[in-house]
Amino acid sequence: MTTFLPRTVPFRLTIALSIVLICTLLAAPAIGQANPNDLIPQLVGQLNVWRLNLGLGPLVYNATLEQMAADQADFLLSLPSIPDNIHAGRNGEGPRDRSQYPQYAWPTFGHPQRIAATEIAAIGNVQTAIQYWQGSDIHNRSVTNPEYREVGIAARKKGTDTLFIVMLGARPGVLPALADIESNLVYLTKDTGQWAGDWIGTPTRFRLLDTRRQPLAEWADWDYNTPLPEGYKDPFFYIEYEDAKGRRTESTVPVLPIWYSGQPLRSLAQGTAVAAIATPTVPAVVQPTVTRPAAAFPTNTPQGGALAFVFATNTPVGQVVQAQSTPAPVISGGSVNLALIYGPRVFTAFPTGAVNLSSLSFRHGQQTFIATAWERQSAGLNVGALSAGNCLQIWQLNSGDQGVPQGCTFVRSIVFQAADRRFWVEGSFEVLAGSQVIATCSATAGRCDVAVP
């Protein structure tokens, strides 16, 4: 077995202690059972632990794969019972065939049959799903396929259990990376596929760029991970890869993970494993009002072949934007399905029901912000089909972590604006659906409830 060797946090554990820690993780109670979406950060964290322990690259969030998974999950739940072939679509088609539907248009590697996409599924909880996939040869090979670099997950309530649909995939020339602020590491990916083309091949070196695309460090040989630059405060950065032929590709890397929750979530092992591993790299366990779930990553391989783990604890994502009770000055007819919550440096569009924001815009004087800008920031996102609790945000650029209002299950996209582009901080702003003004919101209110038609 190939062993993953990060370049930081040197330290050893006995085989017995490693087994105890792994069992502690697997025995940890499921969290957020009332909302199955709360289980997704745990699931993707354990999938990445699994892969990183084998020396494989991480799985990084992709909105198109998430939509594929969500559509299949919703279809399955519309049936009287879950069929034996859980991966068959409405017309019996498999996930690779569905990936080519126009609404997904998952890229091929230069040929209609060269599609890097697959689906795994399970019904139960996070622990039983992981155990099932690890014990099933075909699922094990899917999760540990080094070609896959991106992932989308849907979680739906099924009786007392949860239905998990996980889409894995890769795109030519797209090499994402996963930042883990707890360990101060960035986990890199590479294309190990057999199909060659006009896209970047196996990268030989990389470098990190800041929000202005200025180098944060010189070019370095490709490695499994690299430290985040010390003291880096911006909410995202870029990673640029280059292969032996000089071909390059660039990806945006959020400093905060895509999957983080506006509700308090405890760490995967809730302090037990952290207490067993006395190391200064692990922060103290905190219980903030708003946290982001931390993924667990291996830190070293001790002698004797046992794998050591550090389970990072939760830390606050930044200043919490507290929801205000002030009603909107104007509410158009219909049911309120969108809450706008805003403070000096962050603006949140918080769906309180299913909502279509594709025609929405916000106007203050000569400034206009169009909702589809969130789609450009998060490739594959469809603002025309948002579920309750799937929030969108605007952050003032270079202002640090801003947090999320309570109740936001996921932040689907964040757009960064200069301070003079904050349309919500002075006077009032208008909410438009097409050319129709459907609400006028006061900057001092802090909250504006809107009925989007």
Short mmCIF file of C-alpha atoms in Angstrom, two decimals:
data_model
loop_
_atom_site.label_atom_id
_atom_site.label_comp_id
_atom_site.label_asym_id
_atom_site.label_seq_id
_atom_site.Cartn_x
_atom_site.Cartn_y
_atom_site.Cartn_z
CA MET A 1 0.00 0.00 0.00
CA THR A 2 1.27 3.43 -0.86
CA THR A 3 1.59 5.52 2.26
CA PHE A 4 0.73 9.20 2.42
CA LEU A 5 3.49 11.25 3.99
CA PRO A 6 2.63 14.87 4.68
CA ARG A 7 5.58 17.17 5.09
CA THR A 8 4.61 18.63 8.47
CA VAL A 9 3.65 17.57 12.01
CA PRO A 10 6.23 14.85 12.69
CA PHE A 11 4.98 12.38 15.30
CA ARG A 12 4.34 8.79 16.08
CA LEU A 13 1.66 6.57 17.57
CA THR A 14 1.60 2.92 18.49
CA ILE A 15 -0.49 0.53 16.46
CA ALA A 16 -2.83 -0.01 19.41
CA LEU A 17 -3.51 3.68 19.88
CA SER A 18 -4.11 4.10 16.16
CA ILE A 19 -6.73 1.38 16.27
CA VAL A 20 -8.39 3.01 19.28
CA LEU A 21 -8.56 6.33 17.45
CA ILE A 22 -10.02 4.81 14.33
CA CYS A 23 -12.65 2.95 16.37
CA THR A 24 -13.46 6.16 18.23
CA LEU A 25 -14.14 7.88 14.93
CA LEU A 26 -16.28 5.09 13.55
CA ALA A 27 -18.25 4.80 16.78
CA ALA A 28 -18.90 8.53 17.06
CA PRO A 29 -22.65 9.22 17.08
CA ALA A 30 -24.22 10.66 13.98
CA ILE A 31 -24.70 14.41 14.24
CA GLY A 32 -27.45 16.56 12.79
CA GLN A 33 -29.86 13.68 12.22
CA ALA A 34 -32.78 16.12 11.93
CA ASN A 35 -31.23 17.54 8.77
CA PRO A 36 -29.46 14.97 6.59
CA ASN A 37 -27.45 17.74 4.90
CA ASP A 38 -25.61 18.17 8.19
CA LEU A 39 -24.10 14.72 7.62
CA ILE A 40 -22.43 15.66 4.33
CA PRO A 41 -19.36 17.35 5.88
CA GLN A 42 -18.76 14.25 7.99
CA LEU A 43 -19.11 11.95 4.99
CA VAL A 44 -16.81 13.89 2.69
CA GLY A 45 -14.28 14.23 5.51
CA GLN A 46 -14.15 10.47 5.99
CA LEU A 47 -13.94 9.85 2.24
CA ASN A 48 -10.92 12.14 2.14
CA VAL A 49 -9.31 10.48 5.16
CA TRP A 50 -9.70 7.18 3.34
CA ARG A 51 -8.05 8.49 0.16
CA LEU A 52 -5.29 10.52 1.78
CA ASN A 53 -4.21 7.54 3.83
CA LEU A 54 -3.58 5.70 0.56
CA GLY A 55 -1.49 8.51 -0.91
CA LEU A 56 -4.31 9.65 -3.20
CA GLY A 57 -5.37 13.20 -3.87
CA PRO A 58 -8.43 14.70 -2.13
CA LEU A 59 -11.96 14.91 -3.44
CA VAL A 60 -12.95 18.56 -3.89
CA TYR A 61 -16.50 19.91 -4.04
CA ASN A 62 -18.14 20.30 -7.45
CA ALA A 63 -21.62 21.79 -7.82
CA THR A 64 -22.49 19.93 -11.04
CA LEU A 65 -21.72 16.58 -9.45
CA GLU A 66 -23.79 17.64 -6.46
CA GLN A 67 -26.75 18.40 -8.74
CA MET A 68 -26.42 14.99 -10.41
CA ALA A 69 -26.46 13.34 -7.00
CA ALA A 70 -29.41 15.42 -5.80
CA ASP A 71 -31.49 14.68 -8.89
CA GLN A 72 -30.90 10.93 -8.57
CA ALA A 73 -31.69 10.98 -4.85
CA ASP A 74 -34.93 12.89 -5.41
CA PHE A 75 -35.92 10.49 -8.20
CA LEU A 76 -35.33 7.47 -5.99
CA LEU A 77 -37.42 8.94 -3.19
CA SER A 78 -40.27 9.58 -5.62
CA LEU A 79 -40.62 5.82 -6.18
CA PRO A 80 -42.75 3.54 -3.97
CA SER A 81 -39.55 1.83 -2.83
CA ILE A 82 -35.84 2.00 -3.55
CA PRO A 83 -35.14 -0.31 -6.54
CA ASP A 84 -32.46 -2.99 -6.53
CA ASN A 85 -30.51 -1.01 -9.13
CA ILE A 86 -30.17 2.18 -7.13
CA HIS A 87 -28.05 3.78 -9.85
CA ALA A 88 -30.65 3.50 -12.65
CA GLY A 89 -32.29 6.76 -13.69
CA ARG A 90 -35.82 7.43 -14.88
CA ASN A 91 -35.19 5.63 -18.18
CA GLY A 92 -32.88 3.00 -16.77
CA GLU A 93 -29.78 4.98 -17.71
CA GLY A 94 -26.65 4.86 -15.59
CA PRO A 95 -24.76 7.77 -14.00
CA ARG A 96 -22.26 8.09 -16.86
CA ASP A 97 -25.11 8.43 -19.36
CA ARG A 98 -26.93 10.92 -17.14
CA SER A 99 -23.74 12.97 -16.81
CA GLN A 100 -24.03 13.84 -20.50
CA TYR A 101 -27.51 15.33 -20.22
CA PRO A 102 -27.57 19.02 -21.26
CA GLN A 103 -28.21 20.28 -17.73
CA TYR A 104 -24.95 18.66 -16.59
CA ALA A 105 -22.80 18.41 -19.76
CA TRP A 106 -19.99 16.75 -17.80
CA PRO A 107 -16.83 17.12 -19.95
CA THR A 108 -15.35 14.08 -21.65
CA PHE A 109 -11.69 13.40 -22.25
CA GLY A 110 -11.86 13.96 -26.00
CA HIS A 111 -14.22 11.08 -26.82
CA PRO A 112 -17.89 10.36 -26.01
CA GLN A 113 -16.93 7.21 -24.10
CA ARG A 114 -14.11 8.79 -22.14
CA ILE A 115 -16.09 10.00 -19.18
CA ALA A 116 -14.57 10.18 -15.71
CA ALA A 117 -17.71 9.96 -13.59
CA THR A 118 -19.28 7.34 -11.37
CA GLU A 119 -21.79 7.04 -8.56
CA ILE A 120 -21.86 5.21 -5.23
CA ALA A 121 -24.81 5.00 -2.85
CA ALA A 122 -25.77 3.73 0.57
CA ILE A 123 -28.68 3.84 3.01
CA GLY A 124 -27.96 4.10 6.74
CA ASN A 125 -25.66 6.55 8.49
CA VAL A 126 -22.18 7.92 7.80
CA GLN A 127 -20.40 5.08 9.57
CA THR A 128 -22.39 2.27 7.93
CA ALA A 129 -22.00 3.90 4.51
CA ILE A 130 -18.22 4.11 4.83
CA GLN A 131 -17.98 0.56 6.16
CA TYR A 132 -20.16 -0.74 3.33
CA TRP A 133 -18.10 0.99 0.64
CA GLN A 134 -14.84 -0.17 2.17
CA GLY A 135 -16.06 -3.77 2.27
CA SER A 136 -17.44 -3.77 -1.29
CA ASP A 137 -14.83 -4.32 -3.98
CA ILE A 138 -16.54 -2.26 -6.67
CA HIS A 139 -17.31 0.65 -4.32
CA ASN A 140 -13.83 0.49 -2.81
CA ARG A 141 -12.28 0.75 -6.27
CA SER A 142 -14.53 3.70 -7.11
CA VAL A 143 -13.61 5.70 -4.00
CA THR A 144 -9.90 4.91 -4.36
CA ASN A 145 -9.70 5.52 -8.10
CA PRO A 146 -6.85 8.05 -8.38
CA GLU A 147 -8.42 9.62 -11.48
CA TYR A 148 -11.30 11.13 -9.50
CA ARG A 149 -10.65 14.59 -8.10
CA GLU A 150 -14.11 16.08 -7.54
CA VAL A 151 -17.22 15.05 -5.66
CA GLY A 152 -20.87 15.97 -5.14
CA ILE A 153 -23.06 14.46 -2.42
CA ALA A 154 -26.79 14.37 -1.76
CA ALA A 155 -28.25 13.24 1.57
CA ARG A 156 -31.97 12.58 1.96
CA LYS A 157 -34.03 11.25 4.85
CA LYS A 158 -35.29 7.71 4.24
CA GLY A 159 -37.35 6.61 7.21
CA THR A 160 -35.01 6.55 10.19
CA ASP A 161 -32.01 6.24 7.87
CA THR A 162 -30.31 8.53 5.38
CA LEU A 163 -29.96 7.92 1.66
CA PHE A 164 -26.51 8.99 0.42
CA ILE A 165 -25.81 9.48 -3.28
CA VAL A 166 -22.17 10.33 -4.05
CA MET A 167 -21.01 11.37 -7.53
CA LEU A 168 -17.26 11.17 -8.21
CA GLY A 169 -15.68 12.71 -11.28
CA ALA A 170 -12.83 14.44 -13.04
CA ARG A 171 -12.55 16.92 -15.89
CA PRO A 172 -9.70 17.34 -18.37
CA GLY A 173 -7.34 20.13 -17.39
CA VAL A 174 -9.07 20.75 -14.03
CA LEU A 175 -6.82 20.14 -11.02
CA PRO A 176 -8.45 21.48 -7.85
CA ALA A 177 -6.89 21.58 -4.38
CA LEU A 178 -8.28 21.31 -0.86
CA ALA A 179 -7.25 23.75 1.87
CA ASP A 180 -7.36 22.63 5.49
CA ILE A 181 -6.95 25.67 7.71
CA GLU A 182 -6.74 23.49 10.84
CA SER A 183 -3.55 21.74 9.75
CA ASN A 184 -2.42 24.75 7.68
CA LEU A 185 -1.98 22.49 4.67
CA VAL A 186 -3.16 22.51 1.07
CA TYR A 187 -3.77 19.08 -0.47
CA LEU A 188 -3.00 18.92 -4.20
CA THR A 189 -4.41 16.82 -7.05
CA LYS A 190 -3.03 15.51 -10.31
CA ASP A 191 -4.38 13.89 -13.46
CA THR A 192 -3.43 10.21 -13.52
CA GLY A 193 -5.82 9.33 -16.35
CA GLN A 194 -4.82 7.23 -19.33
CA TRP A 195 -6.29 9.64 -21.87
CA ALA A 196 -3.94 12.22 -23.34
CA GLY A 197 -5.11 15.41 -25.02
CA ASP A 198 -4.61 19.14 -25.32
CA TRP A 199 -5.01 19.59 -21.58
CA ILE A 200 -2.38 19.57 -18.87
CA GLY A 201 -0.82 16.19 -18.16
CA THR A 202 0.67 15.01 -14.89
CA PRO A 203 1.84 18.21 -13.17
CA THR A 204 5.51 18.48 -12.28
CA ARG A 205 5.40 21.72 -10.30
CA PHE A 206 2.99 24.22 -8.77
CA ARG A 207 2.74 27.56 -7.05
CA LEU A 208 0.16 29.44 -4.98
CA LEU A 209 -1.15 32.87 -6.02
CA ASP A 210 -2.99 35.43 -3.91
CA THR A 211 -6.33 37.05 -4.80
CA ARG A 212 -4.51 39.43 -7.15
CA ARG A 213 -2.74 36.45 -8.75
CA GLN A 214 0.59 37.50 -7.32
CA PRO A 215 2.84 34.55 -6.32
CA LEU A 216 2.77 33.63 -2.65
CA ALA A 217 5.86 31.46 -3.17
CA GLU A 218 8.18 30.39 -5.95
CA TRP A 219 7.46 27.39 -8.16
CA ALA A 220 7.94 24.11 -6.28
CA ASP A 221 8.01 20.46 -7.33
CA TRP A 222 4.56 18.87 -7.20
CA ASP A 223 3.89 17.16 -3.88
CA TYR A 224 0.91 15.67 -2.07
CA ASN A 225 0.53 18.75 0.08
CA THR A 226 2.09 22.10 0.83
CA PRO A 227 1.80 24.49 3.78
CA LEU A 228 -0.52 27.46 3.56
CA PRO A 229 1.53 30.66 3.63
CA GLU A 230 1.92 31.76 7.22
CA GLY A 231 -0.55 34.46 8.23
CA TYR A 232 -2.62 34.24 5.02
CA LYS A 233 -5.96 35.98 5.69
CA ASP A 234 -7.78 36.27 2.36
CA PRO A 235 -10.84 34.02 1.86
CA PHE A 236 -9.41 32.27 -1.20
CA PHE A 237 -6.29 31.88 -3.29
CA TYR A 238 -5.30 30.30 -6.60
CA ILE A 239 -3.17 27.28 -7.33
CA GLU A 240 -1.35 27.04 -10.64
CA TYR A 241 0.00 23.75 -11.97
CA GLU A 242 2.47 23.10 -14.79
CA ASP A 243 3.38 19.83 -16.52
CA ALA A 244 6.60 18.72 -18.22
CA LYS A 245 5.48 20.28 -21.52
CA GLY A 246 4.90 23.69 -19.97
CA ARG A 247 1.11 23.45 -20.08
CA ARG A 248 -0.57 25.17 -17.14
CA THR A 249 -3.93 25.23 -15.41
CA GLU A 250 -5.27 27.28 -12.52
CA SER A 251 -7.93 26.60 -9.89
CA THR A 252 -9.54 28.71 -7.17
CA VAL A 253 -9.07 27.31 -3.66
CA PRO A 254 -11.41 28.58 -0.91
CA VAL A 255 -9.66 28.86 2.44
CA LEU A 256 -12.94 27.83 4.05
CA PRO A 257 -14.23 24.48 2.79
CA ILE A 258 -17.29 24.55 0.55
CA TRP A 259 -19.07 22.25 2.99
CA TYR A 260 -19.45 24.19 6.19
CA SER A 261 -22.58 24.66 8.22
CA GLY A 262 -24.22 27.62 9.86
CA GLN A 263 -25.26 25.36 12.73
CA PRO A 264 -22.92 24.19 15.50
CA LEU A 265 -21.31 20.87 14.59
CA ARG A 266 -18.84 19.00 16.74
CA SER A 267 -15.63 17.61 15.29
CA LEU A 268 -15.58 14.09 13.90
CA ALA A 269 -14.19 12.63 17.11
CA GLN A 270 -15.41 15.35 19.52
CA GLY A 271 -12.26 15.81 21.53
CA THR A 272 -11.56 12.17 22.39
CA ALA A 273 -8.90 11.63 19.76
CA VAL A 274 -7.57 15.14 20.19
CA ALA A 275 -7.02 14.56 23.88
CA ALA A 276 -5.20 11.32 23.14
CA ILE A 277 -2.76 13.08 20.83
CA ALA A 278 -0.90 15.82 22.64
CA THR A 279 0.39 18.04 19.88
CA PRO A 280 0.62 21.82 19.60
CA THR A 281 -0.76 21.73 16.06
CA VAL A 282 -4.26 20.85 17.27
CA PRO A 283 -6.25 23.79 18.62
CA ALA A 284 -8.34 23.51 21.73
CA VAL A 285 -11.92 22.36 21.38
CA VAL A 286 -14.30 25.29 21.31
CA GLN A 287 -18.07 25.57 21.25
CA PRO A 288 -18.77 28.69 19.19
CA THR A 289 -22.20 29.69 17.96
CA VAL A 290 -21.11 29.25 14.36
CA THR A 291 -18.48 26.69 13.43
CA ARG A 292 -17.25 24.87 10.40
CA PRO A 293 -16.84 21.10 10.58
CA ALA A 294 -13.23 20.02 10.34
CA ALA A 295 -12.10 17.13 8.23
CA ALA A 296 -9.73 14.64 9.75
CA PHE A 297 -6.43 14.15 7.95
CA PRO A 298 -3.46 11.89 8.63
CA THR A 299 -0.37 13.67 9.85
CA ASN A 300 2.32 11.03 9.59
CA THR A 301 3.02 7.35 9.18
CA PRO A 302 4.73 5.93 12.25
CA GLN A 303 7.23 3.10 12.13
CA GLY A 304 5.62 -0.30 11.89
CA GLY A 305 3.08 0.75 9.27
CA ALA A 306 0.32 2.05 11.56
CA LEU A 307 -1.42 5.23 10.53
CA ALA A 308 -1.67 8.12 12.97
CA PHE A 309 -4.51 10.61 12.90
CA VAL A 310 -5.11 14.06 14.22
CA PHE A 311 -8.76 15.00 14.37
CA ALA A 312 -8.89 18.76 14.04
CA THR A 313 -11.42 20.57 16.17
CA ASN A 314 -13.88 23.20 15.08
CA THR A 315 -12.93 26.85 15.01
CA PRO A 316 -15.18 29.87 14.39
CA VAL A 317 -15.49 30.95 10.78
CA GLY A 318 -15.38 34.58 11.84
CA GLN A 319 -17.78 37.29 12.87
CA VAL A 320 -21.30 35.91 13.18
CA VAL A 321 -23.96 37.84 11.33
CA GLN A 322 -26.92 37.64 13.67
CA ALA A 323 -30.34 37.54 12.09
CA GLN A 324 -32.49 40.53 12.97
CA SER A 325 -36.22 40.47 13.54
CA THR A 326 -36.85 43.76 11.72
CA PRO A 327 -39.37 43.11 8.93
CA ALA A 328 -38.74 44.28 5.41
CA PRO A 329 -40.10 47.76 4.59
CA VAL A 330 -41.91 46.43 1.54
CA ILE A 331 -43.06 42.89 0.86
CA SER A 332 -44.61 42.01 -2.47
CA GLY A 333 -47.57 39.66 -2.72
CA GLY A 334 -47.03 35.96 -2.19
CA SER A 335 -45.19 33.90 0.38
CA VAL A 336 -41.89 35.10 1.74
CA ASN A 337 -39.20 32.71 0.51
CA LEU A 338 -35.98 34.74 0.76
CA ALA A 339 -34.38 36.49 3.72
CA LEU A 340 -31.66 39.05 3.05
CA ILE A 341 -29.38 39.40 6.09
CA TYR A 342 -26.58 41.93 6.05
CA GLY A 343 -24.00 43.70 8.16
CA PRO A 344 -21.08 46.05 7.47
CA ARG A 345 -18.98 43.51 5.56
CA VAL A 346 -21.21 40.63 4.49
CA PHE A 347 -24.51 40.20 2.64
CA THR A 348 -26.39 36.89 2.73
CA ALA A 349 -29.24 35.73 0.52
CA PHE A 350 -30.93 33.09 2.70
CA PRO A 351 -33.68 31.03 1.00
CA THR A 352 -36.39 30.10 3.49
CA GLY A 353 -38.10 27.94 0.89
CA ALA A 354 -37.50 26.71 -2.65
CA VAL A 355 -36.71 29.78 -4.71
CA ASN A 356 -35.67 30.82 -8.22
CA LEU A 357 -33.22 33.72 -8.13
CA SER A 358 -32.24 33.60 -11.81
CA SER A 359 -33.96 36.91 -12.60
CA LEU A 360 -33.09 38.63 -9.32
CA SER A 361 -30.87 41.70 -8.93
CA PHE A 362 -30.11 44.28 -6.24
CA ARG A 363 -29.87 48.00 -7.01
CA HIS A 364 -28.55 50.98 -5.09
CA GLY A 365 -28.16 54.17 -7.08
CA GLN A 366 -25.96 53.36 -10.07
CA GLN A 367 -24.81 50.05 -8.61
CA THR A 368 -26.48 46.77 -9.59
CA PHE A 369 -25.59 43.28 -8.43
CA ILE A 370 -27.06 40.44 -10.50
CA ALA A 371 -27.77 37.13 -8.75
CA THR A 372 -26.28 35.08 -11.57
CA ALA A 373 -22.87 36.46 -10.50
CA TRP A 374 -22.97 33.76 -7.81
CA GLU A 375 -23.09 31.16 -10.60
CA ARG A 376 -19.95 32.59 -12.20
CA GLN A 377 -18.14 32.34 -8.87
CA SER A 378 -19.21 28.73 -8.25
CA ALA A 379 -19.15 26.75 -11.48
CA GLY A 380 -22.20 24.52 -11.92
CA LEU A 381 -24.37 26.30 -9.36
CA ASN A 382 -27.93 26.95 -10.49
CA VAL A 383 -29.45 29.93 -8.66
CA GLY A 384 -32.74 29.10 -10.33
CA ALA A 385 -33.21 26.02 -8.13
CA LEU A 386 -32.07 26.76 -4.59
CA SER A 387 -33.37 24.84 -1.59
CA ALA A 388 -34.14 26.28 1.82
CA GLY A 389 -30.99 26.95 3.83
CA ASN A 390 -28.67 26.95 0.78
CA CYS A 391 -27.28 30.45 1.15
CA LEU A 392 -25.38 32.83 -1.13
CA GLN A 393 -23.06 35.52 0.19
CA ILE A 394 -21.16 38.67 -0.78
CA TRP A 395 -18.09 39.47 1.31
CA GLN A 396 -16.14 42.69 1.41
CA LEU A 397 -12.79 41.85 -0.17
CA ASN A 398 -9.82 41.43 2.20
CA SER A 399 -12.00 41.62 5.31
CA GLY A 400 -11.30 38.14 6.70
CA ASP A 401 -13.76 35.38 7.57
CA GLN A 402 -17.29 36.71 7.90
CA GLY A 403 -19.35 33.71 9.01
CA VAL A 404 -22.93 32.78 8.20
CA PRO A 405 -26.33 33.43 9.79
CA GLN A 406 -27.76 30.68 11.92
CA GLY A 407 -29.82 28.28 9.86
CA CYS A 408 -27.73 28.45 6.69
CA THR A 409 -27.06 24.79 6.02
CA PHE A 410 -24.55 25.48 3.24
CA VAL A 411 -23.01 28.53 1.66
CA ARG A 412 -23.16 27.65 -2.02
CA SER A 413 -21.22 30.62 -3.38
CA ILE A 414 -19.32 33.66 -2.13
CA VAL A 415 -18.65 36.73 -4.29
CA PHE A 416 -15.98 39.15 -3.11
CA GLN A 417 -16.62 42.88 -3.64
CA ALA A 418 -14.55 45.98 -3.03
CA ALA A 419 -15.73 48.15 -0.12
CA ASP A 420 -17.21 50.76 -2.46
CA ARG A 421 -19.39 48.08 -4.10
CA ARG A 422 -21.33 47.24 -0.93
CA PHE A 423 -24.79 48.25 -2.13
CA TRP A 424 -26.42 47.32 1.19
CA VAL A 425 -24.59 49.61 3.67
CA GLU A 426 -26.12 53.05 3.03
CA GLY A 427 -29.68 54.35 2.61
CA SER A 428 -31.73 51.63 0.97
CA PHE A 429 -31.49 49.20 -1.91
CA GLU A 430 -34.09 47.70 -4.22
CA VAL A 431 -34.69 44.04 -4.98
CA LEU A 432 -35.77 43.44 -8.56
CA ALA A 433 -37.22 40.40 -10.32
CA GLY A 434 -36.47 41.22 -13.93
CA SER A 435 -37.44 44.88 -14.22
CA GLN A 436 -40.02 44.78 -11.41
CA VAL A 437 -39.12 46.13 -7.97
CA ILE A 438 -40.41 43.54 -5.49
CA ALA A 439 -38.90 44.97 -2.28
CA THR A 440 -37.12 48.05 -0.94
CA CYS A 441 -34.77 47.32 1.95
CA SER A 442 -33.31 49.70 4.53
CA ALA A 443 -29.56 49.49 5.13
CA THR A 444 -30.06 49.98 8.86
CA ALA A 445 -32.59 47.15 9.22
CA GLY A 446 -30.04 44.37 8.86
CA ARG A 447 -32.70 42.04 7.46
CA CYS A 448 -35.18 42.20 4.61
CA ASP A 449 -37.73 39.45 3.90
CA VAL A 450 -38.73 39.09 0.27
CA ALA A 451 -41.36 37.14 -1.66
CA VAL A 452 -39.64 36.20 -4.91
CA PRO A 453 -42.24 35.36 -7.57
#
